Short mmCIF file of C-alpha atoms and ligand atoms in Angstrom, two decimals:
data_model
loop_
_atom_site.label_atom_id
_atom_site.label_comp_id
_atom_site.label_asym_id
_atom_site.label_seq_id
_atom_site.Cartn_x
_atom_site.Cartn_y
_atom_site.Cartn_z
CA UNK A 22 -1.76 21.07 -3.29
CA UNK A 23 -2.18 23.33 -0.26
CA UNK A 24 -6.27 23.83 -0.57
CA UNK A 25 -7.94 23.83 2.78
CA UNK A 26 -8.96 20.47 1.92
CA UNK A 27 -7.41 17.78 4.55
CA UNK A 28 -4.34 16.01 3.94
CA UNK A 29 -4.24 11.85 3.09
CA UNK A 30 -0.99 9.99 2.91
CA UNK A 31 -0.40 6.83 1.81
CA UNK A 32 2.21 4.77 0.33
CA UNK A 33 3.27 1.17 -0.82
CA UNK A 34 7.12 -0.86 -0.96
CA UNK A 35 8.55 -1.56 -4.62
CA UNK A 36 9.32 -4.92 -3.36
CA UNK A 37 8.12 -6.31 -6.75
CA UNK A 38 4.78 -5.71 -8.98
CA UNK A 39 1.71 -4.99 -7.40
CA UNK A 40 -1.12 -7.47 -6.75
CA UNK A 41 -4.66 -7.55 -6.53
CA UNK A 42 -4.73 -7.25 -2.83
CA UNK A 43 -2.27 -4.21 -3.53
CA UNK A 44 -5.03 -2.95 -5.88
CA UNK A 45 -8.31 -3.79 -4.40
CA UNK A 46 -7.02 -3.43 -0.55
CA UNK A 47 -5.70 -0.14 -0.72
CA UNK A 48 -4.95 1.84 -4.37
CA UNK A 49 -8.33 1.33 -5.10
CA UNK A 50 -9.14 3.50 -2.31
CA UNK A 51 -7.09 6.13 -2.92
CA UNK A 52 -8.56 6.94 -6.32
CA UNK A 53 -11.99 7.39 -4.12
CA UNK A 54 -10.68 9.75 -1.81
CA UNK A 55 -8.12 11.68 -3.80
CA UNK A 56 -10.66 14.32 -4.98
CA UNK A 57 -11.93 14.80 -1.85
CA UNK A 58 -8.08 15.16 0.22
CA UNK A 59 -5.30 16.55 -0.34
CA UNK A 60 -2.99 13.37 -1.32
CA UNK A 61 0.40 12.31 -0.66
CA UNK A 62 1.36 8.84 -2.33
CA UNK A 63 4.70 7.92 -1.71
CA UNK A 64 7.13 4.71 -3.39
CA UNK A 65 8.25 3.82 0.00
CA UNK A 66 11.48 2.58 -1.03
CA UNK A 67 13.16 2.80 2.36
CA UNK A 68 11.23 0.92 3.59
CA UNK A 69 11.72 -2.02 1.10
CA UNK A 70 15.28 -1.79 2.51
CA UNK A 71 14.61 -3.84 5.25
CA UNK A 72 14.69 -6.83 3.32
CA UNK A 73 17.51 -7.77 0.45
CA UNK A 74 17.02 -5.95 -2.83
CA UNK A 75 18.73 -6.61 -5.46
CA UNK A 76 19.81 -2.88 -6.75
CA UNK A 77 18.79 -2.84 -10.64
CA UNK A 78 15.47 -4.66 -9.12
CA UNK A 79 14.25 -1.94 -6.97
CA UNK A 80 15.03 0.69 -8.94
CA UNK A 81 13.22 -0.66 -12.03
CA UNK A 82 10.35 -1.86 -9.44
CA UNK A 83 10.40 1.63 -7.92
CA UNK A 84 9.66 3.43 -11.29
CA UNK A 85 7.36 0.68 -12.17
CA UNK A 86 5.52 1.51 -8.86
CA UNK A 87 5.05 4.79 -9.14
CA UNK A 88 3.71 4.33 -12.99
CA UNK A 89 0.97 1.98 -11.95
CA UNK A 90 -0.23 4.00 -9.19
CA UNK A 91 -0.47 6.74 -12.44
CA UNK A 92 -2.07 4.19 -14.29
CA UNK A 93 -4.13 3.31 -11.76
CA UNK A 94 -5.63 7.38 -12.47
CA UNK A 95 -4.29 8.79 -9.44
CA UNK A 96 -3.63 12.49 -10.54
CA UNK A 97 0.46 13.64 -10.38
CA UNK A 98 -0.28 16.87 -11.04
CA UNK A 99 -3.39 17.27 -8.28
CA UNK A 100 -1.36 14.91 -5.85
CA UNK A 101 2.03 14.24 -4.66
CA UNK A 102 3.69 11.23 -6.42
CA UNK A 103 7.06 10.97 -5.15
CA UNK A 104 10.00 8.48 -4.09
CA UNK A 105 10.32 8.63 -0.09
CA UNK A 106 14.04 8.40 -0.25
CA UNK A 107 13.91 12.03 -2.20
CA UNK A 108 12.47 13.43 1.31
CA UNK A 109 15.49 12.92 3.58
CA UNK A 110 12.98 14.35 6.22
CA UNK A 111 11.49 10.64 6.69
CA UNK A 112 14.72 9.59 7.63
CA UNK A 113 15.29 12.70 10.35
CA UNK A 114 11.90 12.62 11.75
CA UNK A 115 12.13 8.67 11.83
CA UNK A 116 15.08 8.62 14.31
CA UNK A 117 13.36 11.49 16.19
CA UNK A 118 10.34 9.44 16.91
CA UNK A 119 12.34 6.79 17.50
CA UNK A 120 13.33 8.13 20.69
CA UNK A 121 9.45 8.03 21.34
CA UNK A 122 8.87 4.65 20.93
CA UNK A 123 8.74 1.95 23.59
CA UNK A 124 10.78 -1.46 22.71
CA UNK A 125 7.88 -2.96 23.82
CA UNK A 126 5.96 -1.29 21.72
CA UNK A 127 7.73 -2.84 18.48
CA UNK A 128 7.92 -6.35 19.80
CA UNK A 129 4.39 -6.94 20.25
CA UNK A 130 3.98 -5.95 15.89
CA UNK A 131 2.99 -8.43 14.22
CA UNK A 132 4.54 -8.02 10.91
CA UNK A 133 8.10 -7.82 12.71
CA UNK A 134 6.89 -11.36 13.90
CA UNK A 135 5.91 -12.75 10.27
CA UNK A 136 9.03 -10.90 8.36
CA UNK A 137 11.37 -12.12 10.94
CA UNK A 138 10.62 -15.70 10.61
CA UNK A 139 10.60 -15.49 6.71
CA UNK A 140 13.67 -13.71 6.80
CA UNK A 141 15.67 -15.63 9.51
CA UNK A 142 18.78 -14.95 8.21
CA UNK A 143 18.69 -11.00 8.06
CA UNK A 144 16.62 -10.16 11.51
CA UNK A 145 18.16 -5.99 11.05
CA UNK A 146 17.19 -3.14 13.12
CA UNK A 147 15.52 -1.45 10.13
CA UNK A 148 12.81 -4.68 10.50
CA UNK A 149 12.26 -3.97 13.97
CA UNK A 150 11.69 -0.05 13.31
CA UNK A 151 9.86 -0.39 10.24
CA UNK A 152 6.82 1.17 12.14
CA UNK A 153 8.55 4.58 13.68
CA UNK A 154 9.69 5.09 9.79
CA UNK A 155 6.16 4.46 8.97
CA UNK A 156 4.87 7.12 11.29
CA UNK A 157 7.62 9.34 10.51
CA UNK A 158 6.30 9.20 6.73
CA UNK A 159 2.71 9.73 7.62
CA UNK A 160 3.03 12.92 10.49
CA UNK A 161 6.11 14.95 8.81
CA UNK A 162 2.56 15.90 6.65
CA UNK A 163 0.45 16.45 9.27
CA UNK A 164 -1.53 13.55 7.54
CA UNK A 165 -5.45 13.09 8.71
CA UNK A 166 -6.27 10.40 6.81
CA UNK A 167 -4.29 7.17 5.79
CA UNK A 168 -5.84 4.54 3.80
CA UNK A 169 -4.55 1.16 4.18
CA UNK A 170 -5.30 -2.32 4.31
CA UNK A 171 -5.74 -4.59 7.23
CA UNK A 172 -2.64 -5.77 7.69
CA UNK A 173 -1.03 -2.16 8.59
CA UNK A 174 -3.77 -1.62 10.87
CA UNK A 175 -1.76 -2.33 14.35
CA UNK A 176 1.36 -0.03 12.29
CA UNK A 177 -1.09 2.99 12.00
CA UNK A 178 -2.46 2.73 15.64
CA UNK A 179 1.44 2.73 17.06
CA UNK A 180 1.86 5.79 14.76
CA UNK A 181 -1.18 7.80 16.54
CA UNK A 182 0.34 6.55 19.88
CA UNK A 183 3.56 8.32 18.66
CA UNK A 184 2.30 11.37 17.93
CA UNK A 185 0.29 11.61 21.02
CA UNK A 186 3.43 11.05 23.17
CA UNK A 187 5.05 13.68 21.14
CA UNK A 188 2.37 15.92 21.67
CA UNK A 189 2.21 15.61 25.30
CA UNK A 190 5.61 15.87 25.57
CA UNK A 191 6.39 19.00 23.61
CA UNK A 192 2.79 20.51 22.79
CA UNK A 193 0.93 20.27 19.85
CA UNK A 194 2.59 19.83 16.66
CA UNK A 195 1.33 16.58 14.98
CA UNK A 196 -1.89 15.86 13.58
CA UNK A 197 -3.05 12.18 15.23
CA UNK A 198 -4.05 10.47 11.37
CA UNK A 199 -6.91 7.99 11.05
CA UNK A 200 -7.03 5.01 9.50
CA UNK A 201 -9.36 4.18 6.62
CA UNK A 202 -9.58 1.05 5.92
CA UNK A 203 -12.15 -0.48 3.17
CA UNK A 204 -14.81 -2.71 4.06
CA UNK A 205 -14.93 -5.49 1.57
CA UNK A 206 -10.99 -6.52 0.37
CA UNK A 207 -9.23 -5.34 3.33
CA UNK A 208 -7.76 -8.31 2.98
CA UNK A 209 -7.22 -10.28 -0.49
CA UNK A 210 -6.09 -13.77 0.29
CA UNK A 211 -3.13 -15.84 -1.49
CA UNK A 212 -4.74 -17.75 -4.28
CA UNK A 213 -2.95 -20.77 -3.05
CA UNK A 214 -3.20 -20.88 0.69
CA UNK A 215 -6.48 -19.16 0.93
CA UNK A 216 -5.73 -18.28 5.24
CA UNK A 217 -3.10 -15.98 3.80
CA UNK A 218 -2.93 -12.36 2.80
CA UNK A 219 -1.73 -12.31 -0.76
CA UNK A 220 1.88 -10.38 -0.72
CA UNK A 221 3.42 -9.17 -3.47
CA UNK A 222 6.68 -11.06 -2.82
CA UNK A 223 5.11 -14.41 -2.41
CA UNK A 224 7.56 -17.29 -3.85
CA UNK A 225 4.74 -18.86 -5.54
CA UNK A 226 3.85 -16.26 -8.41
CA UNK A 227 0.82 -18.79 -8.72
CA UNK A 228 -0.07 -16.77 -5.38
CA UNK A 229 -0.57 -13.79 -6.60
CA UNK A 230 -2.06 -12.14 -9.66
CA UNK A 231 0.03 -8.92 -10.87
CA UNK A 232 -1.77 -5.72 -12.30
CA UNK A 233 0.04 -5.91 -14.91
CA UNK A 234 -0.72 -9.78 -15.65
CA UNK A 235 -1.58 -10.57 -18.94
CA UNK A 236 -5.25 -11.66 -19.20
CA UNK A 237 -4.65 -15.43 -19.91
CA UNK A 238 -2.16 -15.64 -17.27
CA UNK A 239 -4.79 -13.96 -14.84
CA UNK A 240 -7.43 -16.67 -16.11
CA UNK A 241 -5.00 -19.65 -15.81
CA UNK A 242 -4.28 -18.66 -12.03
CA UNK A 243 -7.37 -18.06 -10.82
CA UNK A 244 -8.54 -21.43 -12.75
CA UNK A 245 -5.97 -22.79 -10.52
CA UNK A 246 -6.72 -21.20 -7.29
CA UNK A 247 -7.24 -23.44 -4.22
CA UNK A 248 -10.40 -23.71 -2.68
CA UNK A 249 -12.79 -26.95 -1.34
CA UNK A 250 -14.04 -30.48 -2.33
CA UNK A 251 -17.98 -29.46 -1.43
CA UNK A 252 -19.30 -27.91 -4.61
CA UNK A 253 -20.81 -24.88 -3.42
CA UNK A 254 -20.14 -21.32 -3.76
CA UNK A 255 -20.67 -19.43 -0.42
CA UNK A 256 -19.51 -16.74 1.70
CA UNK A 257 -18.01 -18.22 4.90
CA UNK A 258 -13.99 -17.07 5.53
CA UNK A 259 -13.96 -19.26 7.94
CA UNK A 260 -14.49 -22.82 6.33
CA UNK A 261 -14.56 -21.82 2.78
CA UNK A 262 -11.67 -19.24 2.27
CA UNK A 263 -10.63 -19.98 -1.15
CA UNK A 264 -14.15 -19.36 -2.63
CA UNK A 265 -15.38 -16.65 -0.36
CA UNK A 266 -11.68 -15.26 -1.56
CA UNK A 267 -12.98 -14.97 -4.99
CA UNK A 268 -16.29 -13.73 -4.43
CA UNK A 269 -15.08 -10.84 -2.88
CA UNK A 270 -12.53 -10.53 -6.02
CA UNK A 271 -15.28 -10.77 -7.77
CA UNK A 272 -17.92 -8.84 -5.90
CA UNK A 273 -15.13 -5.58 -6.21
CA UNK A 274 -15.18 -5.94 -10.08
CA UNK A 275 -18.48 -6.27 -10.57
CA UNK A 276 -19.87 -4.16 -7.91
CA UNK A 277 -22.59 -6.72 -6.89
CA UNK A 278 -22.81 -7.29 -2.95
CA UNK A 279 -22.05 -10.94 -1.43
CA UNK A 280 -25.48 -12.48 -1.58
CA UNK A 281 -25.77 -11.17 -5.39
CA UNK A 282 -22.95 -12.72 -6.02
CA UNK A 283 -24.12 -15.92 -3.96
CA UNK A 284 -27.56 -15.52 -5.86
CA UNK A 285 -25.63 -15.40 -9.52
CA UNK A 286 -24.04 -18.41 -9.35
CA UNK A 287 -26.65 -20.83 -7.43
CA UNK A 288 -26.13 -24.09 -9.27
CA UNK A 289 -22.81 -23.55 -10.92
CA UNK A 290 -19.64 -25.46 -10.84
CA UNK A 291 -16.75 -24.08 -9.41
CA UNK A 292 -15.21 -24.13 -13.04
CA UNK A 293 -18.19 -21.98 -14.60
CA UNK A 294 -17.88 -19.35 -10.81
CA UNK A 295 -13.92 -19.12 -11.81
CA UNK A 296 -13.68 -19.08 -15.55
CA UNK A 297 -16.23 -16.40 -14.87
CA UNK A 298 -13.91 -14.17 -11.99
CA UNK A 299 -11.18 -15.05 -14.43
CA UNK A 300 -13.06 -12.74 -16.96
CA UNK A 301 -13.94 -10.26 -14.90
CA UNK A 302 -10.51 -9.73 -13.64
CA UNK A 303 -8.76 -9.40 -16.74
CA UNK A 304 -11.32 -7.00 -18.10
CA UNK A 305 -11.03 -4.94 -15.21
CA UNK A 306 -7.36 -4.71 -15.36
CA UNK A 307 -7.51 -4.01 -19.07
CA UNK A 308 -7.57 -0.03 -19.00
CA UNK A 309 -4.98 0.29 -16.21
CA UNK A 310 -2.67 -1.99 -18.36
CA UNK A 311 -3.24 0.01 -21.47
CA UNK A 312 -2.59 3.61 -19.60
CA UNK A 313 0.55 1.47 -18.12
CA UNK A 314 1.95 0.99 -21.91
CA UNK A 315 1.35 4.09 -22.80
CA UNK A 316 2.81 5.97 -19.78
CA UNK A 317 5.93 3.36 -20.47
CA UNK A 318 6.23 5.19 -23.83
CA UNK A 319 7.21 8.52 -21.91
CA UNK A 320 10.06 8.52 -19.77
CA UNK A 321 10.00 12.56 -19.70
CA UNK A 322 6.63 13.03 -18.57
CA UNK A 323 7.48 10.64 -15.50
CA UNK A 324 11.09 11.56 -15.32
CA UNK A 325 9.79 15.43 -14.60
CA UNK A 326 6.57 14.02 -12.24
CA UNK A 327 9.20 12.73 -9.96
CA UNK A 328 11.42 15.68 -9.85
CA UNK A 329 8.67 18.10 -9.12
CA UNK A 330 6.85 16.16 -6.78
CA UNK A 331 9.64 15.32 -5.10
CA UNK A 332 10.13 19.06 -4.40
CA UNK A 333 7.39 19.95 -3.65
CA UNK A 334 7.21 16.72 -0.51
CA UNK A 335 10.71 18.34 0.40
CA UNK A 336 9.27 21.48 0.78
CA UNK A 337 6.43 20.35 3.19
CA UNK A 338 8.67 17.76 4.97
CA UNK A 339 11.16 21.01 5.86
CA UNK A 340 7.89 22.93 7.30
CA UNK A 341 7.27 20.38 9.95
CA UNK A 342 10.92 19.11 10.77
CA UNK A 343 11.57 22.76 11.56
CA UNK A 344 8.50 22.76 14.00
CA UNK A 345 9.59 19.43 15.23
CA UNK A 346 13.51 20.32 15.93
CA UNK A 347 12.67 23.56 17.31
CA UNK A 348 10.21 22.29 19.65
CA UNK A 349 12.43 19.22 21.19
CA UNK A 350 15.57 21.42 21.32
CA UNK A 351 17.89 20.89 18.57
CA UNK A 352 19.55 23.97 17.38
CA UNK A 353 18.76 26.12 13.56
CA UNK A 354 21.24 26.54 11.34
CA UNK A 355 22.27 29.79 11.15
CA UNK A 356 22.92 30.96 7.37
N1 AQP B 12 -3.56 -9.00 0.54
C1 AQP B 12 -3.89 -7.73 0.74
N2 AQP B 12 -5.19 -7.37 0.83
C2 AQP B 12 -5.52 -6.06 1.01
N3 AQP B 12 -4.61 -5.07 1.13
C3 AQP B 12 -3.31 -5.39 1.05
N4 AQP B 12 -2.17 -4.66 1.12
C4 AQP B 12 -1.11 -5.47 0.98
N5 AQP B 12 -1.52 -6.73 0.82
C5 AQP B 12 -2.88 -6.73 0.85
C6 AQP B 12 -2.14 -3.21 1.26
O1 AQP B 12 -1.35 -2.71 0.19
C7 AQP B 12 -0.61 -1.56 0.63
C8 AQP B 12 0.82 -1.68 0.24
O2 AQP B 12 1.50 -2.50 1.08
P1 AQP B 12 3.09 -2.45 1.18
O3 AQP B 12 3.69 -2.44 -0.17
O4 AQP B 12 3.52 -1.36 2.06
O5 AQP B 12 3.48 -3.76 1.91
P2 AQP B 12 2.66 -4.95 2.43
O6 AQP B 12 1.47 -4.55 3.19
O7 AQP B 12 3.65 -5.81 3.15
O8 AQP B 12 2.21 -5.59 1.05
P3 AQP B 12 2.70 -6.92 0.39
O9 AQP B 12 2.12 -7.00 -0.98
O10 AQP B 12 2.43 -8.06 1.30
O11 AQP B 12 4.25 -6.69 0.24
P4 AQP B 12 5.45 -7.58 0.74
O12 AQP B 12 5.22 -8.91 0.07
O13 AQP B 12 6.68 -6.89 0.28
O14 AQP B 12 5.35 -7.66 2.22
C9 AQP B 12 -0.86 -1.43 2.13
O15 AQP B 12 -1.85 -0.44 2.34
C10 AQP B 12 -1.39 -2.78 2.51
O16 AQP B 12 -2.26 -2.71 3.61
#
């Protein structure tokens, strides 16, 4: 892991299965860049705290998590593939940072917003500080890179403020992380109500479509996916965001560019344009799925991924809470 090359971080919530917009927005990415960086990908599971879990759920959609980002072909033994809550360090550096972060700060997030009037009954604190935990994962690694999609965009530029502040305060001892986020599929859109990103915890499971979907059940959603009443299929977000939706689905599978796509299906139906994204989908998915079963059929291979990994983020976590307690005052244990 410790190669001179720089350090990425990047993580997702087991708050169910992961979509496309999981896949294409930001996982997709990683399996670019993880050659080229040294990787952290973390099962932020803390994080999914901050809204109701049922127990057994989490834990089963935790393992799951982690499986499919394997399945996916990111690398456990060239990366780290761990569960956050093994690192007790996010939790420590989280509460130190919070003590760097402006109330005012937090209340102008825009996912606090959204979460908080979906989940109106359970408004916690852990909502409201979802971002300092957030930053907290990405500097305790002295992170340079973080690939995510658009929706974390405002998270990751409070997280640089953070570390600034910090730095200025106490001298250098974070790394300020960029973002990277992907030009086409920053945003995948709900297959129902195309102005909205597709989540993974939608209540619609029409939505969404799963990785691990099975290819008729892919087909049947996107047949149903809303779009317009004027028969043609063009890029334009703006007044045509179901179809221009699926031509960038489509576009990422098939590696053609907008207009291509535009070009390909001049003078089709919109049942010919999905049937056809429907295909391309599924097929797509197909080798992830099979890895998926197979990886399913070996709990000891992942059982000892997680424990080893999981040291070896502890490790590195230690390295910079040290730096980090040292340099705002708070006494070593003496041994
Ligand atoms: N629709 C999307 N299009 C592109 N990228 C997306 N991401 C999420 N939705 C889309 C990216 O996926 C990564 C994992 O996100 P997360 O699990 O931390 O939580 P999220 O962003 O809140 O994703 P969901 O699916 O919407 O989860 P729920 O429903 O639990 O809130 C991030 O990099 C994100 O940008």
């Amino acid at each position: 892991m410790m190669s001179d090359k720089k350090i990425l971080y990047s993580g997702m919530q087991p708050t169910g299965q992961l979509t496309l917009g999981n896949y294409l927005g930001a996982l997709k990415n990683w399996l670019l860049l993880q050659e080229e960086y040294n990787c952290l990908f973390s099962v932020v599971d803390l994080h999914s705290l901050t809204v109701r879990q049922k127990p057994a759920d989490l834990r089963k959609n935790a393992r799951n998590l982690l499986m499919q980002y394997i399945a996916a072909g990111i690398d456990p033994e060239e990366n780290i593939v761990y569960y956050q809550s093994h690192v007790s360090g996010h939790a420590e550096l989280a509460w130190i940072l919070n003590c760097y972060t402006h109330l005012g700060e937090l209340n102008r997030m825009t996912q606090f917003k959204e979460k908080s009037a979906k989940h109106e009954s359970n408004i916690n604190a852990g909502l409201f500080t979802y971002p300092v935990l957030m930053a907290a994962d990405i500097l305790l690694f002295n992170t340079d890179l973080v690939p995510v999609g658009h929706d974390q965009k405002q998270h990751l530029e409070l997280a640089r403020d953070i570390a600034s502040r910090f730095n200025n305060a106490n001298g250098d001892v974070f790394t300020v992380p960029d973002p990277y986020i992907a030009k086409v599929a920053a945003r995948v859109m709900s297959l129902q109500e195309p102005t909205k990103k597709m989540s993974k915890s939608d209540e619609n499971p029409n939505a969404y479509i799963l990785l691990l979907d099975e290819p008729n059940v892919i087909r049947n959603k996107i047949k149903r996916a809303v779009t317009d009443s004027d028969a043609e299929i063009r890029f334009d977000r703006g007044n045509k965001a179901g179809i221009s939706n699926l031509i960038e689905i489509y576009s990422c599978f098939t590696g053609m560019t907008m207009d291509e796509v535009q070009s390909h299906f001049e003078g089709k139906g919109y049942g010919d344009f999905k049937k056809e994204v429907g295909d391309v989908v599924a097929e797509g998915l197909r080798p992830l799925q099979e890895r998926y079963k197979e990886l399913q059929k070996n709990k000891d291979y992942i059982d000892q991924i997680i424990k080893k990994n999981g040291e070896t983020a502890n490790y590195l976590a230690q390295k910079t809470l040290r730096k980090v307690k040292k340099k705002v005052g708070l006494p070593e244990l003496v041994r």
